[in-house]
Amino acid sequence: MIDFAARLLYVFAASVARLPWPWLLRIGDAIAWVWLRLDVRESRVSRRNLQLAFPQLPAGERERLHRAVLRTTARQALETLRFWTRPHARNLALIRESHGVDQFDAAVAAGKGLIVAAPHYGNWELLNQWLAAKTPISILYRPPKVAVAEAFLRLVRADTGDRVTQIRAEGPAVRQLWKLMKQGGVTGILPDQQPKAGDGEFAPFFGKQALTMTLLNRLAERSGAAVLFAYCERIGEGPEFALRIEAAPPGIAAPDPVAGVYALNAAVEDIARRDLAQYQWTYKRYTLRPPDSGEDNPYRDLETH
């Protein structure tokens, strides 16, 4: 029943995605307007995150950024449905610019393992398809709480050439990744998801302490694998993208995991600042607070809204 329900969701997603691009963009803008008017979860969480990250911004400027975030988020949701349900080659044709691909090719050819850090910026699902077109890749993901949602994600992220291996971000995942790095493989990791308590270290992110994964640091430091940041950034108003691949800062593989997460967050922040509206501000990044800080979960009042 779970797989059947996931396939029904796929049929619905494919039906929506068949609409022309201009229609999808206008529908996305309408969804953003509704989110703002009804003050739904996406609106509340993104507004709170912007308050936490940019307390110095004048209220009017921060509200304009909030509206831009909602608009971009809604558009991204619809464009992702299209990417999930349309031929990958057609999707990849929307990448009009490519930067740093030579670094990626060199790291893969070296055969010493490659970690692709892909922040929640631009459209990371399009990036996944580009990576899979270049090389077999294992993607680490956090499974949704609902079984049907996970089955749907595994369905839409699969590819016909068996070049994508999806690894649940759980205990056995670490062993799988170690083995993959020893074999000179490539893995994709979303580096800006909050880990469980005890699985990370606190480091500044937009000026506020955020619990940050140490997995990427430990994997890079102990395996000697290369680390590159990658993202597909929207350019212009239409469905066009620029692929950008950048070297990670040296501190990303520091023996001290605290130094590693500081470097990681700084790199993600630099990317997000390219266009703040393209970053995923609807995620509760600061839920867990440093021990003995006296701080409470900053989203607690939103949960009882």
XYZ file of C-alpha atoms in Angstrom:
305
model
C 0.000 0.000 0.000
C 2.852 2.394 0.745
C 4.397 1.953 -2.705
C 0.966 2.263 -4.323
C 0.285 5.520 -2.479
C 3.722 6.814 -3.477
C 2.951 6.089 -7.139
C -0.368 7.925 -6.848
C 1.545 10.924 -5.509
C 3.899 10.602 -8.460
C 0.987 10.678 -10.912
C -0.374 13.811 -9.235
C 3.053 15.478 -9.248
C 3.561 14.612 -12.912
C 0.147 16.061 -13.784
C 0.953 19.373 -12.100
C 4.429 19.450 -13.648
C 3.012 19.224 -17.175
C 1.739 22.793 -16.921
C 3.786 25.362 -18.891
C 6.615 27.045 -16.997
C 4.928 30.492 -16.912
C 1.847 28.911 -15.335
C 3.923 27.129 -12.701
C 5.715 30.341 -11.774
C 2.434 32.261 -11.445
C 0.918 29.454 -9.360
C 3.994 29.562 -7.145
C 3.554 33.291 -6.627
C -0.113 32.730 -5.720
C 0.850 30.041 -3.208
C 3.363 32.418 -1.610
C 0.640 35.082 -1.302
C -1.663 32.583 0.430
C 1.132 31.489 2.779
C 1.699 35.095 3.763
C -1.967 35.960 4.219
C -2.743 32.841 6.286
C 0.603 32.970 8.111
C 1.162 29.235 7.637
C 4.154 27.316 8.965
C 6.432 28.311 6.065
C 5.688 31.964 6.700
C 6.101 31.802 10.474
C 9.344 29.808 10.472
C 11.033 31.822 7.735
C 10.073 35.091 9.446
C 11.517 33.859 12.749
C 14.739 32.670 11.081
C 15.221 36.045 9.430
C 14.672 37.747 12.795
C 17.327 35.500 14.346
C 19.843 35.843 11.517
C 19.351 39.546 10.713
C 18.258 41.354 13.874
C 20.008 44.515 12.651
C 17.893 44.825 9.496
C 15.131 47.444 9.560
C 11.748 45.766 9.944
C 10.541 46.878 6.518
C 13.618 45.525 4.740
C 13.379 42.222 6.595
C 9.704 41.923 5.661
C 10.557 42.460 1.990
C 13.141 39.686 2.258
C 10.539 37.486 3.960
C 8.137 37.923 1.023
C 10.944 37.160 -1.440
C 11.816 33.982 0.472
C 8.212 32.751 0.354
C 7.974 33.493 -3.363
C 11.202 31.641 -4.142
C 10.290 28.722 -1.887
C 6.891 28.230 -3.522
C 8.371 28.446 -7.005
C 11.075 25.971 -6.068
C 8.517 23.452 -4.835
C 6.724 23.483 -8.187
C 9.868 23.446 -10.302
C 11.092 20.481 -8.252
C 7.923 18.542 -9.078
C 8.793 19.117 -12.716
C 12.402 17.994 -12.267
C 11.292 14.854 -10.443
C 8.842 13.800 -13.138
C 10.463 14.914 -16.399
C 13.426 13.409 -18.301
C 16.703 14.374 -16.657
C 18.291 15.429 -19.952
C 15.523 17.988 -20.477
C 15.995 19.311 -16.947
C 19.756 19.618 -17.314
C 19.304 21.691 -20.465
C 18.102 24.478 -18.134
C 21.648 24.825 -16.762
C 22.874 27.759 -18.851
C 26.183 28.332 -17.061
C 28.712 25.933 -15.542
C 31.550 27.005 -13.262
C 34.226 24.855 -11.618
C 33.372 21.603 -13.413
C 37.096 21.013 -14.006
C 37.578 20.762 -10.230
C 34.857 18.130 -10.035
C 36.288 16.116 -12.935
C 39.776 16.233 -11.443
C 38.574 15.075 -8.015
C 36.656 12.138 -9.526
C 39.615 11.174 -11.743
C 41.991 11.208 -8.747
C 40.103 8.217 -7.348
C 40.689 9.186 -3.704
C 37.037 9.803 -2.853
C 34.948 12.928 -3.201
C 32.444 14.531 -0.832
C 30.040 16.961 -2.500
C 28.593 19.368 0.067
C 25.301 20.648 -1.333
C 23.645 23.330 0.840
C 19.913 23.997 0.668
C 20.429 26.800 -1.840
C 18.983 27.171 -5.316
C 17.635 23.839 -6.523
C 19.510 20.903 -5.027
C 17.333 18.324 -6.789
C 18.565 19.590 -10.162
C 22.096 19.385 -8.773
C 21.500 15.732 -7.817
C 20.542 14.961 -11.408
C 23.627 16.704 -12.762
C 25.880 14.763 -10.394
C 24.258 11.445 -11.337
C 24.770 12.246 -15.022
C 28.486 12.721 -14.357
C 29.285 9.790 -12.074
C 27.717 7.128 -9.844
C 26.921 8.803 -6.540
C 25.607 7.906 -3.096
C 23.304 10.513 -1.576
C 22.850 10.750 2.175
C 19.339 11.809 3.159
C 17.260 12.183 6.291
C 14.110 10.063 5.905
C 10.752 11.824 6.375
C 8.637 10.757 9.337
C 5.836 9.542 7.051
C 6.552 6.258 5.247
C 4.641 7.257 2.114
C 6.678 10.461 1.829
C 9.927 8.497 2.019
C 8.729 6.004 -0.604
C 7.807 8.936 -2.860
C 11.233 10.545 -2.442
C 13.040 7.298 -3.179
C 10.899 6.915 -6.289
C 11.450 10.386 -7.721
C 15.150 10.502 -6.863
C 15.897 7.148 -8.478
C 17.397 7.023 -11.952
C 17.157 4.491 -14.722
C 20.888 3.791 -14.839
C 21.241 2.746 -11.199
C 23.816 5.519 -10.736
C 22.195 6.894 -7.579
C 22.381 5.075 -4.249
C 20.188 6.611 -1.548
C 21.510 6.129 1.997
C 19.386 6.846 5.050
C 21.165 9.142 7.524
C 21.228 6.536 10.297
C 23.844 4.435 12.142
C 24.816 2.070 9.275
C 25.233 5.053 6.934
C 28.608 5.954 8.413
C 30.039 2.511 7.659
C 28.675 2.677 4.114
C 30.290 6.053 3.551
C 33.659 4.914 4.938
C 33.609 1.981 2.531
C 32.620 4.243 -0.341
C 35.471 6.679 0.338
C 38.016 3.847 0.501
C 36.843 2.753 -2.939
C 37.280 6.273 -4.330
C 33.543 6.860 -4.649
C 31.479 10.039 -4.619
C 28.913 10.996 -1.998
C 26.547 13.956 -1.728
C 25.761 15.415 1.693
C 23.396 18.228 2.660
C 25.649 19.942 5.236
C 23.183 22.390 6.787
C 20.696 20.021 8.395
C 20.594 20.041 12.185
C 21.917 16.706 13.513
C 20.692 14.918 16.581
C 22.032 16.066 19.941
C 25.440 14.459 20.421
C 26.094 14.094 16.684
C 27.460 17.570 16.121
C 29.123 20.685 17.497
C 27.867 24.239 17.851
C 29.226 26.905 15.520
C 28.032 30.335 14.375
C 25.638 30.446 11.440
C 24.573 33.960 10.501
C 25.851 35.097 13.879
C 23.847 32.615 15.952
C 25.085 29.307 17.359
C 23.703 26.333 15.428
C 24.270 22.646 16.074
C 26.193 21.467 13.009
C 27.043 17.997 11.734
C 30.561 16.694 12.339
C 30.081 13.771 9.938
C 31.429 15.640 6.925
C 34.476 16.831 8.863
C 35.272 13.375 10.265
C 34.773 11.705 6.906
C 37.040 14.177 5.118
C 39.721 14.234 7.817
C 40.040 10.477 8.220
C 39.597 9.400 4.613
C 41.557 12.124 2.870
C 38.721 12.525 0.357
C 38.381 15.813 -1.487
C 35.512 18.142 -0.518
C 33.744 20.417 -2.979
C 30.711 22.654 -2.509
C 28.151 22.561 -5.313
C 24.831 24.240 -6.039
C 22.463 25.122 -8.897
C 21.654 28.808 -8.572
C 18.651 30.395 -10.277
C 19.539 33.162 -12.713
C 16.985 35.581 -14.094
C 13.233 35.268 -13.733
C 12.757 32.189 -15.895
C 13.666 28.562 -15.220
C 17.397 28.980 -15.859
C 20.271 27.960 -13.611
C 23.993 28.359 -13.118
C 25.898 25.334 -11.834
C 28.689 26.346 -9.474
C 31.341 24.090 -7.964
C 33.788 25.542 -5.449
C 36.683 24.232 -3.389
C 35.951 23.813 0.301
C 37.986 25.877 2.791
C 41.022 23.999 4.203
C 39.524 23.944 7.701
C 36.706 21.677 6.558
C 38.932 18.632 7.227
C 40.601 19.965 10.396
C 41.559 17.391 13.072
C 39.535 19.471 15.538
C 35.824 18.912 14.715
C 34.907 22.303 16.172
C 37.216 24.007 13.678
C 35.680 21.826 10.998
C 32.102 22.895 11.692
C 33.145 26.551 11.920
C 34.610 26.272 8.410
C 31.561 24.374 7.184
C 29.040 26.943 8.409
C 31.133 29.841 7.085
C 31.192 28.254 3.620
C 27.434 27.609 3.602
C 26.770 31.161 4.809
C 28.915 32.617 2.023
C 26.875 30.697 -0.549
C 23.537 31.695 1.000
C 24.544 35.369 0.968
C 24.831 35.271 -2.821
C 21.029 35.561 -2.905
C 19.372 35.248 0.490
C 15.965 34.523 -1.040
C 17.290 31.312 -2.605
C 18.276 29.787 0.746
C 15.909 27.464 2.648
C 14.789 29.689 5.520
C 11.698 27.533 6.156
C 13.835 24.981 8.060
C 14.088 25.173 11.865
C 17.877 25.452 11.963
C 18.259 26.716 15.540
C 15.961 24.372 17.471
C 18.654 22.869 19.745
C 20.533 25.391 21.859
C 24.015 25.198 23.436
C 24.080 23.522 26.867
C 24.018 25.952 29.803
C 23.237 28.848 27.450
C 19.890 29.453 29.072
C 18.344 29.779 25.629
C 15.047 28.154 24.776
C 13.889 26.699 21.471
C 13.194 29.894 19.469
C 10.370 28.218 17.562
C 8.426 26.990 20.585
C 5.819 29.722 20.439
C 5.300 29.033 16.718
C 4.463 25.409 17.434
C 1.466 26.486 19.521
C 0.397 29.167 17.023
